[in-house]
Coordinates of C-alpha atoms in Angstrom, one line a residue:
X1106 CA 212.3 167.6 109.2
X1107 CA 210.0 165.0 108.6
X1108 CA 207.9 164.6 105.2
X1109 CA 204.3 164.6 107.0
X1110 CA 205.4 167.8 108.8
X1111 CA 206.5 169.6 105.5
X1112 CA 203.2 168.7 103.9
X1113 CA 201.3 170.1 106.9
X1114 CA 203.1 173.4 106.8
X1115 CA 202.5 173.6 103.1
X1116 CA 198.7 173.1 103.7
X1117 CA 198.8 175.8 106.1
X1118 CA 200.7 178.2 104.1
X1119 CA 197.8 177.7 101.4
X1120 CA 195.2 178.4 103.9
X1121 CA 196.5 181.3 105.6
X1122 CA 196.0 183.9 102.8
X1123 CA 192.2 182.8 102.9
X1124 CA 192.0 183.6 106.4
X1125 CA 193.7 186.6 106.2
X1126 CA 191.2 188.0 103.5
X1127 CA 188.3 187.2 105.8
X1128 CA 187.2 183.9 104.2
X1129 CA 186.7 180.6 106.1
X1130 CA 186.8 177.3 105.1
X1131 CA 183.5 176.0 104.0
X1132 CA 181.4 174.1 106.8
X1133 CA 179.8 170.9 106.3
X1134 CA 176.6 170.9 104.3
X1135 CA 173.6 171.0 106.7
X1136 CA 170.6 168.7 105.9
X1137 CA 168.3 170.9 103.9
X1138 CA 165.3 169.0 105.2
X1139 CA 166.3 169.7 108.9
X1140 CA 167.0 173.5 109.1
X1141 CA 166.8 173.7 112.9
X1142 CA 168.5 170.3 113.7
X1143 CA 170.6 170.9 116.9
X1144 CA 168.1 173.4 118.3
X1145 CA 166.5 172.7 121.7
X1146 CA 163.2 174.1 122.7
X1147 CA 161.5 174.2 126.0
X1148 CA 157.6 173.2 126.3
X1149 CA 155.3 173.6 129.0
X1150 CA 152.0 171.8 129.3
X1151 CA 149.5 170.5 131.7
X1152 CA 150.3 166.9 133.5
X1153 CA 147.8 164.6 132.3
X1154 CA 147.5 161.4 129.9
X1155 CA 147.2 163.2 126.7
X1156 CA 150.6 165.1 127.5
X1157 CA 152.1 161.9 128.2
X1158 CA 151.1 160.5 125.0
X1159 CA 152.7 163.2 123.0
X1160 CA 155.9 163.0 125.3
X1161 CA 156.2 159.3 124.3
X1162 CA 156.6 160.4 120.6
X1163 CA 159.1 163.4 120.9
X1164 CA 162.0 161.1 119.6
X1165 CA 160.1 160.9 116.6
X1166 CA 159.9 164.8 116.3
X1167 CA 163.7 164.9 116.8
X1168 CA 164.2 162.1 114.1
X1169 CA 162.1 164.2 111.8
X1170 CA 163.6 167.7 112.5
X1171 CA 166.6 167.1 114.7
X1172 CA 164.9 169.5 117.2
X1173 CA 165.0 168.5 120.8
X1174 CA 162.2 169.2 123.1
X1175 CA 162.6 169.9 126.8
X1176 CA 159.1 169.0 128.2
X1177 CA 158.1 170.6 131.6
X1178 CA 154.6 169.8 132.8
X1179 CA 152.6 170.0 136.3
X1180 CA 149.0 170.7 137.6
X1181 CA 146.8 173.3 136.0
X1182 CA 147.2 175.9 138.3
X1183 CA 151.1 175.6 138.7
X1184 CA 151.5 175.4 135.0
X1185 CA 149.4 178.7 134.5
X1186 CA 151.3 180.4 137.2
X1187 CA 154.8 179.6 135.7
X1188 CA 153.7 180.5 132.2
X1189 CA 152.1 183.9 133.3
X1190 CA 155.4 184.7 135.2
X1191 CA 157.7 184.0 132.2
X1192 CA 155.4 185.9 129.7
X1193 CA 155.1 188.9 131.9
X1194 CA 159.0 189.0 132.5
X1195 CA 159.8 188.3 128.7
X1196 CA 162.6 186.1 129.7
X1197 CA 162.1 183.8 127.0
X1198 CA 162.2 180.8 129.2
X1199 CA 159.6 178.8 127.2
X1200 CA 159.3 178.4 123.4
X1201 CA 155.9 176.8 123.7
X1202 CA 153.3 177.3 126.1
X1203 CA 150.1 175.2 126.4
X1204 CA 147.3 177.4 128.1
X1205 CA 143.6 177.7 128.5
X1206 CA 142.0 179.1 125.5
X1207 CA 140.4 181.7 127.6
X1208 CA 143.5 183.4 128.1
X1209 CA 144.3 184.3 124.6
X1210 CA 142.7 187.8 124.8
X1211 CA 144.7 189.0 127.7
X1212 CA 148.0 187.2 126.2
X1213 CA 147.7 189.0 123.0
X1214 CA 146.5 192.3 124.1
X1215 CA 149.7 192.2 126.3
X1216 CA 151.9 191.4 123.5
X1217 CA 152.9 188.0 125.0
X1218 CA 152.1 185.7 121.9
X1219 CA 153.6 185.5 118.4
X1220 CA 151.1 185.3 115.5
X1221 CA 151.6 182.3 113.3
X1222 CA 150.0 183.8 110.3
X1223 CA 153.4 184.8 108.6
X1224 CA 154.9 181.3 109.6
X1225 CA 151.7 179.5 108.0
X1226 CA 152.2 181.3 104.9
X1227 CA 155.9 180.8 104.5
X1228 CA 156.1 177.4 102.6
X1229 CA 160.0 177.0 103.4
X1230 CA 158.4 176.4 107.2
X1231 CA 155.8 174.0 106.1
X1232 CA 156.2 170.6 107.9
X1233 CA 154.9 167.4 106.0
X1234 CA 151.5 166.0 107.0
X1235 CA 150.3 169.3 108.6
X1236 CA 147.2 170.4 106.8
X1237 CA 145.7 173.4 108.2
X1238 CA 142.2 172.9 106.1
X1239 CA 142.1 169.6 108.3
X1240 CA 141.8 171.5 111.6
X1241 CA 138.2 171.7 113.0
X1242 CA 137.5 175.2 112.3
X1243 CA 135.5 175.7 115.3
X1244 CA 138.0 174.5 117.7
X1245 CA 140.8 176.3 116.1
X1246 CA 138.9 179.8 116.0
X1247 CA 137.9 179.4 119.8
X1248 CA 141.6 178.2 120.9
X1249 CA 143.8 180.4 118.7
X1250 CA 142.0 183.2 116.6
X1251 CA 142.1 186.6 118.0
X1252 CA 140.9 189.3 116.1
X1253 CA 141.5 187.7 112.7
X1254 CA 144.7 186.5 113.5
X1255 CA 146.0 182.8 114.6
X1256 CA 148.4 182.6 117.6
X1257 CA 148.7 178.7 117.8
X1258 CA 147.0 175.5 117.3
X1259 CA 144.5 173.6 119.9
X1260 CA 146.3 171.4 122.3
X1261 CA 143.9 169.4 124.6
X1262 CA 140.5 169.8 123.2
X1263 CA 137.6 168.7 125.4
X1264 CA 133.7 169.2 125.4
X1265 CA 131.1 168.6 127.9
X1266 CA 128.8 165.9 127.2
X1267 CA 126.1 163.7 128.9
X1268 CA 127.3 160.6 130.6
X1269 CA 124.9 158.1 131.6
X1270 CA 124.6 154.5 132.8
X1271 CA 123.4 152.8 129.7
X1272 CA 122.6 149.6 131.4
X1273 CA 120.2 151.3 133.7
X1274 CA 118.3 153.0 131.2
X1275 CA 117.9 150.2 129.0
X1276 CA 117.0 147.7 132.0
X1277 CA 113.4 146.5 131.1
X1278 CA 112.1 146.8 134.8
X1279 CA 113.5 150.3 135.3
X1280 CA 112.1 151.4 131.9
X1281 CA 108.5 149.9 132.9
X1282 CA 108.7 151.7 136.3
X1283 CA 109.7 154.9 134.8
X1284 CA 106.8 155.0 132.4
X1285 CA 104.5 153.9 135.1
X1286 CA 105.5 156.9 137.3
X1287 CA 106.0 159.6 134.8
X1288 CA 103.9 158.6 131.8
X1289 CA 106.4 158.3 129.3
X1290 CA 109.3 156.3 127.9
X1291 CA 112.8 156.3 129.9
X1292 CA 115.1 157.6 127.4
X1293 CA 118.3 159.7 127.1
X1294 CA 117.3 163.3 128.3
X1295 CA 117.3 165.9 125.6
X1296 CA 115.8 168.6 127.8
X1297 CA 116.1 169.7 131.3
X1298 CA 112.7 168.8 132.4
X1299 CA 113.3 165.3 131.5
X1300 CA 116.8 165.3 132.9
X1301 CA 115.2 166.4 136.5
X1302 CA 112.6 163.4 136.2
X1303 CA 115.4 161.0 135.4
X1304 CA 117.4 162.4 138.4
X1305 CA 114.7 162.0 140.8
X1306 CA 113.6 158.5 139.5
X1307 CA 117.2 156.8 140.0
X1308 CA 117.8 158.3 143.1
X1309 CA 117.4 155.4 145.9
X1310 CA 118.5 154.6 149.3
X1311 CA 120.3 151.7 150.6
X1312 CA 118.3 148.3 150.6
X1313 CA 116.1 149.5 147.7
X1314 CA 116.2 147.9 144.5
X1315 CA 117.9 149.1 141.3
X1316 CA 117.9 147.1 138.1
X1317 CA 116.8 143.8 140.2
X1318 CA 119.7 144.2 142.7
X1319 CA 119.6 145.3 146.3
X1320 CA 121.7 148.5 147.0
X1321 CA 124.2 148.0 149.7
X1322 CA 124.7 152.0 149.7
X1323 CA 122.9 155.0 148.6
X1324 CA 122.6 155.7 144.8
X1325 CA 122.1 159.0 143.2
X1326 CA 120.5 160.2 140.2
X1327 CA 122.9 162.9 139.1
X1328 CA 126.1 164.9 140.3
X1329 CA 127.6 168.1 139.4
X1330 CA 130.2 170.4 140.4
X1331 CA 129.7 172.7 143.4
X1332 CA 133.2 173.6 144.5
X1333 CA 134.6 177.2 144.3
X1334 CA 136.2 176.1 141.1
X1335 CA 136.4 176.5 137.3
X1336 CA 134.3 173.3 137.2
X1337 CA 131.4 174.7 138.8
X1338 CA 131.3 177.6 136.3
X1339 CA 131.6 175.3 133.4
X1340 CA 128.7 173.4 134.8
X1341 CA 126.8 176.5 135.2
X1342 CA 127.3 177.9 132.0
X1343 CA 126.3 174.7 130.1
X1344 CA 123.0 175.0 131.4
X1345 CA 122.5 178.7 131.5
X1346 CA 123.5 179.1 127.9
X1347 CA 120.8 176.5 127.0
X1348 CA 118.2 178.5 129.1
X1349 CA 119.0 181.7 127.3
X1350 CA 121.6 183.2 129.6
X1351 CA 125.3 183.6 129.7
X1352 CA 127.5 186.1 131.2
X1353 CA 127.3 188.8 128.1
X1354 CA 124.5 188.9 125.7
X1355 CA 124.6 189.3 122.0
X1356 CA 125.0 193.0 122.2
X1357 CA 127.7 192.6 124.7
X1358 CA 126.4 193.9 127.7
X1359 CA 126.3 192.1 130.9
X1360 CA 123.3 189.8 131.6
X1361 CA 124.4 187.7 134.3
X1362 CA 121.8 188.4 136.5
X1363 CA 118.8 188.4 134.0
X1364 CA 115.9 186.0 134.7
X1365 CA 117.1 183.2 132.3
X1366 CA 120.3 182.9 134.4
X1367 CA 118.3 183.0 137.7
X1368 CA 116.2 180.5 136.7
X1369 CA 119.0 178.2 135.5
X1370 CA 120.7 178.6 138.7
X1371 CA 117.5 178.0 140.6
X1372 CA 117.1 174.7 138.4
X1373 CA 120.6 173.8 139.4
X1374 CA 119.9 174.1 143.1
X1375 CA 116.7 172.0 142.8
X1376 CA 118.9 168.8 141.6
X1377 CA 120.8 169.1 144.8
X1378 CA 118.5 166.7 146.4
X1379 CA 119.4 163.9 143.7
X1380 CA 123.0 164.1 144.1
X1381 CA 125.7 162.8 146.4
X1382 CA 126.4 164.8 149.8
X1383 CA 129.3 167.1 149.7
X1384 CA 128.6 168.8 146.2
X1385 CA 130.2 171.6 147.4
X1386 CA 133.7 169.8 147.2
X1387 CA 133.1 168.4 143.6
X1388 CA 135.1 169.4 140.7
X1389 CA 135.3 167.3 137.6
X1390 CA 137.9 164.7 139.4
X1391 CA 135.2 164.0 142.1
X1392 CA 132.3 163.5 139.6
X1393 CA 134.6 161.3 137.5
X1394 CA 135.4 159.1 140.8
X1395 CA 131.6 158.9 141.6
X1396 CA 131.1 157.3 138.4
X1397 CA 134.0 154.9 138.8
X1398 CA 132.3 154.0 142.3
X1399 CA 129.1 153.3 140.7
X1400 CA 127.3 155.8 142.7
X1401 CA 125.4 158.0 140.0
X1402 CA 123.1 157.4 137.1
X1403 CA 124.3 160.4 134.9
X1404 CA 125.9 163.8 134.8
X1405 CA 127.6 166.3 132.6
X1406 CA 131.2 165.7 132.2
X1407 CA 134.1 166.7 129.9
X1408 CA 134.8 164.1 127.5
X1409 CA 138.3 163.6 128.5
X1410 CA 136.9 162.1 131.8
X1411 CA 135.4 159.3 129.7
X1412 CA 138.6 157.3 129.3
X1413 CA 138.9 156.9 133.3
X1414 CA 135.2 155.9 133.7
X1415 CA 135.8 153.4 130.8
X1416 CA 138.9 151.9 132.5
X1417 CA 138.2 148.5 133.8
X1418 CA 140.7 148.4 136.2
X1419 CA 139.6 151.4 138.1
X1420 CA 135.8 151.7 137.3
X1421 CA 132.7 149.6 137.9
X1422 CA 130.9 151.5 135.4
X1423 CA 133.2 150.6 132.6
X1424 CA 131.5 149.1 129.5
X1425 CA 128.2 150.1 130.9
X1426 CA 128.1 153.7 129.7
X1427 CA 126.4 155.7 127.1
X1428 CA 127.4 159.4 125.8
X1429 CA 125.2 162.1 124.2
X1430 CA 125.1 165.6 123.9
X1431 CA 124.1 167.9 126.8
X1432 CA 120.3 168.6 127.1
X1433 CA 118.9 172.1 126.0
X1434 CA 116.0 174.3 126.7
X1435 CA 115.4 177.6 125.0
X1436 CA 118.6 177.4 122.7
X1437 CA 120.4 174.9 120.8
X1438 CA 123.3 175.4 122.8
X1439 CA 125.0 172.9 125.1
X1440 CA 128.3 171.9 126.0
X1441 CA 131.1 173.9 127.5
X1442 CA 134.2 173.8 125.1
X1443 CA 137.1 173.8 127.2
X1444 CA 140.6 173.3 125.7
X1445 CA 144.2 174.4 125.9
X1446 CA 146.3 175.6 123.0
X1447 CA 149.8 175.6 121.9
X1448 CA 151.0 179.2 121.8
X1449 CA 154.4 180.4 120.7
X1450 CA 155.9 183.4 123.0
X1451 CA 156.7 186.5 121.4
X1452 CA 160.0 186.5 123.8
X1453 CA 160.9 182.9 122.6
X1454 CA 164.4 183.0 120.7
X1455 CA 163.5 179.8 118.7
X1456 CA 160.1 180.7 117.1
X1457 CA 160.6 178.9 113.7
X1458 CA 161.7 175.8 115.6
X1459 CA 158.6 175.9 118.0
X1460 CA 156.4 176.3 114.7
X1461 CA 157.8 173.1 113.7
X1462 CA 156.7 171.5 116.8
X1463 CA 153.1 173.2 116.5
X1464 CA 152.8 171.7 113.1
X1465 CA 153.9 168.2 114.1
X1466 CA 151.8 168.2 117.3
X1467 CA 148.9 168.7 114.9
X1468 CA 149.5 166.0 112.3
X1469 CA 147.1 163.0 112.0
X1470 CA 149.7 160.3 113.3
X1471 CA 150.5 162.1 116.4
X1472 CA 147.0 163.0 117.2
X1473 CA 145.8 159.5 116.7
X1474 CA 148.5 158.2 119.1
X1475 CA 147.2 161.1 121.7
X1476 CA 143.8 159.6 121.2
X1477 CA 144.7 155.9 121.6
X1478 CA 147.4 156.0 124.2
X1479 CA 146.5 159.1 125.9
X1480 CA 142.8 159.3 125.9
X1481 CA 142.8 162.9 124.4
X1482 CA 140.6 164.3 121.8
X1483 CA 142.0 165.5 118.2
X1484 CA 141.7 168.8 116.6
X1485 CA 141.4 167.2 113.2
X1486 CA 138.0 166.6 111.2
X1487 CA 139.4 163.3 109.5
X1488 CA 140.1 161.8 113.0
X1489 CA 136.5 162.4 114.3
X1490 CA 135.3 160.9 110.8
X1491 CA 137.6 158.0 111.4
X1492 CA 135.2 154.8 111.8
X1493 CA 137.8 152.6 113.5
X1494 CA 138.0 155.3 116.4
X1495 CA 134.2 155.5 116.5
X1496 CA 133.8 151.7 117.0
X1497 CA 136.7 151.6 119.5
X1498 CA 135.5 154.6 121.7
X1499 CA 132.0 154.7 123.0
X1500 CA 132.1 158.3 123.8
X1501 CA 133.3 159.4 119.9
X1502 CA 130.1 159.9 118.7
X1503 CA 128.5 162.0 121.6
X1504 CA 131.5 164.1 121.6
X1505 CA 131.6 164.9 117.7
X1506 CA 127.9 165.8 118.3
X1507 CA 128.6 168.0 121.2
X1508 CA 131.2 169.9 119.3
X1509 CA 128.4 170.9 116.8
X1510 CA 126.6 172.9 119.4
X1511 CA 128.9 173.9 121.8
X1512 CA 129.8 177.3 123.1
X1513 CA 132.8 178.7 124.9
X1514 CA 133.7 181.0 127.7
X1515 CA 134.2 184.9 126.7
X1516 CA 138.0 185.1 125.7
X1517 CA 138.2 188.8 126.9
X1518 CA 141.3 189.9 128.7
X1519 CA 139.1 190.6 131.9
X1520 CA 137.7 186.9 131.9
X1521 CA 140.3 185.5 134.6
X1522 CA 139.1 188.0 137.0
X1523 CA 135.4 187.6 136.1
X1524 CA 135.8 184.0 136.2
X1525 CA 136.8 184.1 140.0
X1526 CA 133.6 186.2 140.8
X1527 CA 131.4 183.8 139.3
X1528 CA 133.1 181.0 141.1
X1529 CA 132.8 182.6 144.2
X1530 CA 129.0 183.6 143.9
X1531 CA 128.2 180.1 142.7
X1532 CA 129.7 178.6 145.7
X1533 CA 127.8 180.9 148.1
X1534 CA 124.6 179.7 146.2
X1535 CA 125.4 176.3 146.6
X1536 CA 126.1 176.5 150.3
X1537 CA 122.8 178.3 150.9
X1538 CA 124.5 181.5 151.8
X1539 CA 122.6 183.5 149.4
X1540 CA 119.7 183.0 147.1
X1541 CA 120.4 182.4 143.2
X1542 CA 119.3 185.9 142.5
X1543 CA 121.4 187.5 145.3
X1544 CA 124.2 185.6 144.0
X1545 CA 124.0 186.8 140.5
X1546 CA 123.1 190.3 141.5
X1547 CA 126.3 190.2 143.3
X1548 CA 128.2 188.6 140.6
X1549 CA 126.9 191.5 138.4
X1550 CA 127.9 194.4 140.6
X1551 CA 131.6 192.9 141.0
X1552 CA 131.7 192.3 137.1
X1553 CA 130.7 195.6 136.3
X1554 CA 133.4 197.0 138.3
X1555 CA 135.9 194.9 136.6
X1556 CA 134.6 196.1 133.1
X1557 CA 134.4 199.6 133.9
X1558 CA 133.8 201.4 130.5
X1559 CA 134.7 198.5 128.6
X1560 CA 131.0 197.6 128.1
X1561 CA 129.6 196.5 125.9
X1562 CA 132.0 193.8 125.0
X1563 CA 133.4 194.4 121.6
X1564 CA 134.8 191.0 121.0
X1565 CA 133.9 187.7 122.5

């Protein structure tokens, strides 16, 4: 017998009693700083530039934690449908879902989401550079707080702001003509009456003069979203809230067909003569395109559309824009807060690894890269106070101001059904099928059926 064989047999003889007694040879020590190394989590999110900018950093996340992320993305409606199927079936297909914040009530009440409260309190799960106190609390509360517990972190935060052609507003000949006609200075509108006057003033036909140049196509004072789409609901809400309206009142009762809401919708209908044809086909995408093509003077947009308007390769309006808070009327509320949030499904088999991801994506370095490379908007106070970002991004100051007076859709479980009703009724009004009053009366009747005995709303 060879010497090497004898040594091997002796070693085996020494190990066998340990195995017989149920003991195992000690495994190689794991890296204590990467307790979830080797884990793969699956994340689904909307397909847009901020997601791409986050995806470009995933190798950094893997280097930091040892966790691999499989990222799936697609258009908004497709992503929501896939998430709903996965959550309802409880298969655990996804470890992190990015979903519109208004679904949180439905998701939590149906037991779909894992509260992150316990994981936030567990210091052993804390990731370096994540600081919950740096989160803009208003954003975080709307996106992820339900009845006092947190269920995630904001992902693509956005807010409606006023976008306007600064070069036209500052043009001396236009300023003089406006004052001569209306009797006051042309300036960024802060109320809806002024907004109307400016929309009327800048609406010009082909061949007329604009800022000293003869127009080779029609030019319009404003544009807005009129399609049977969530975008139309957002535009209507931003105006209705400031008029004193909304879907539910402070007492939780339905007010959608009250006088303030009817006045707001009549006001929107009156703006159609200053907007491009085909408003009934407009969403936020079409409004962005109309700015890129240099067809309009101003409108309400979500601030995550601004980077596309400022893209010099695709927009004739790049470098000519100004951004401010949405005008107001009776209440200092203006600007629809629209955002998604990253949530951890209750069915996820990798919840603590998923929490590592939620923390990482909310750190300053990751969020700053999403801002710079993806045109996204952060959830961190420190980045809104960053003077370098403010100097680089013309829409930064206007966005931060809008976050201070924004409002948000009701996050109740019934909201998705209610939203569909409002979409339909607004579309009918914009297409002159019914009056503003009839549209909102019909909406109220349908929403009452949806809510049943759940009025007044106890949590908004």
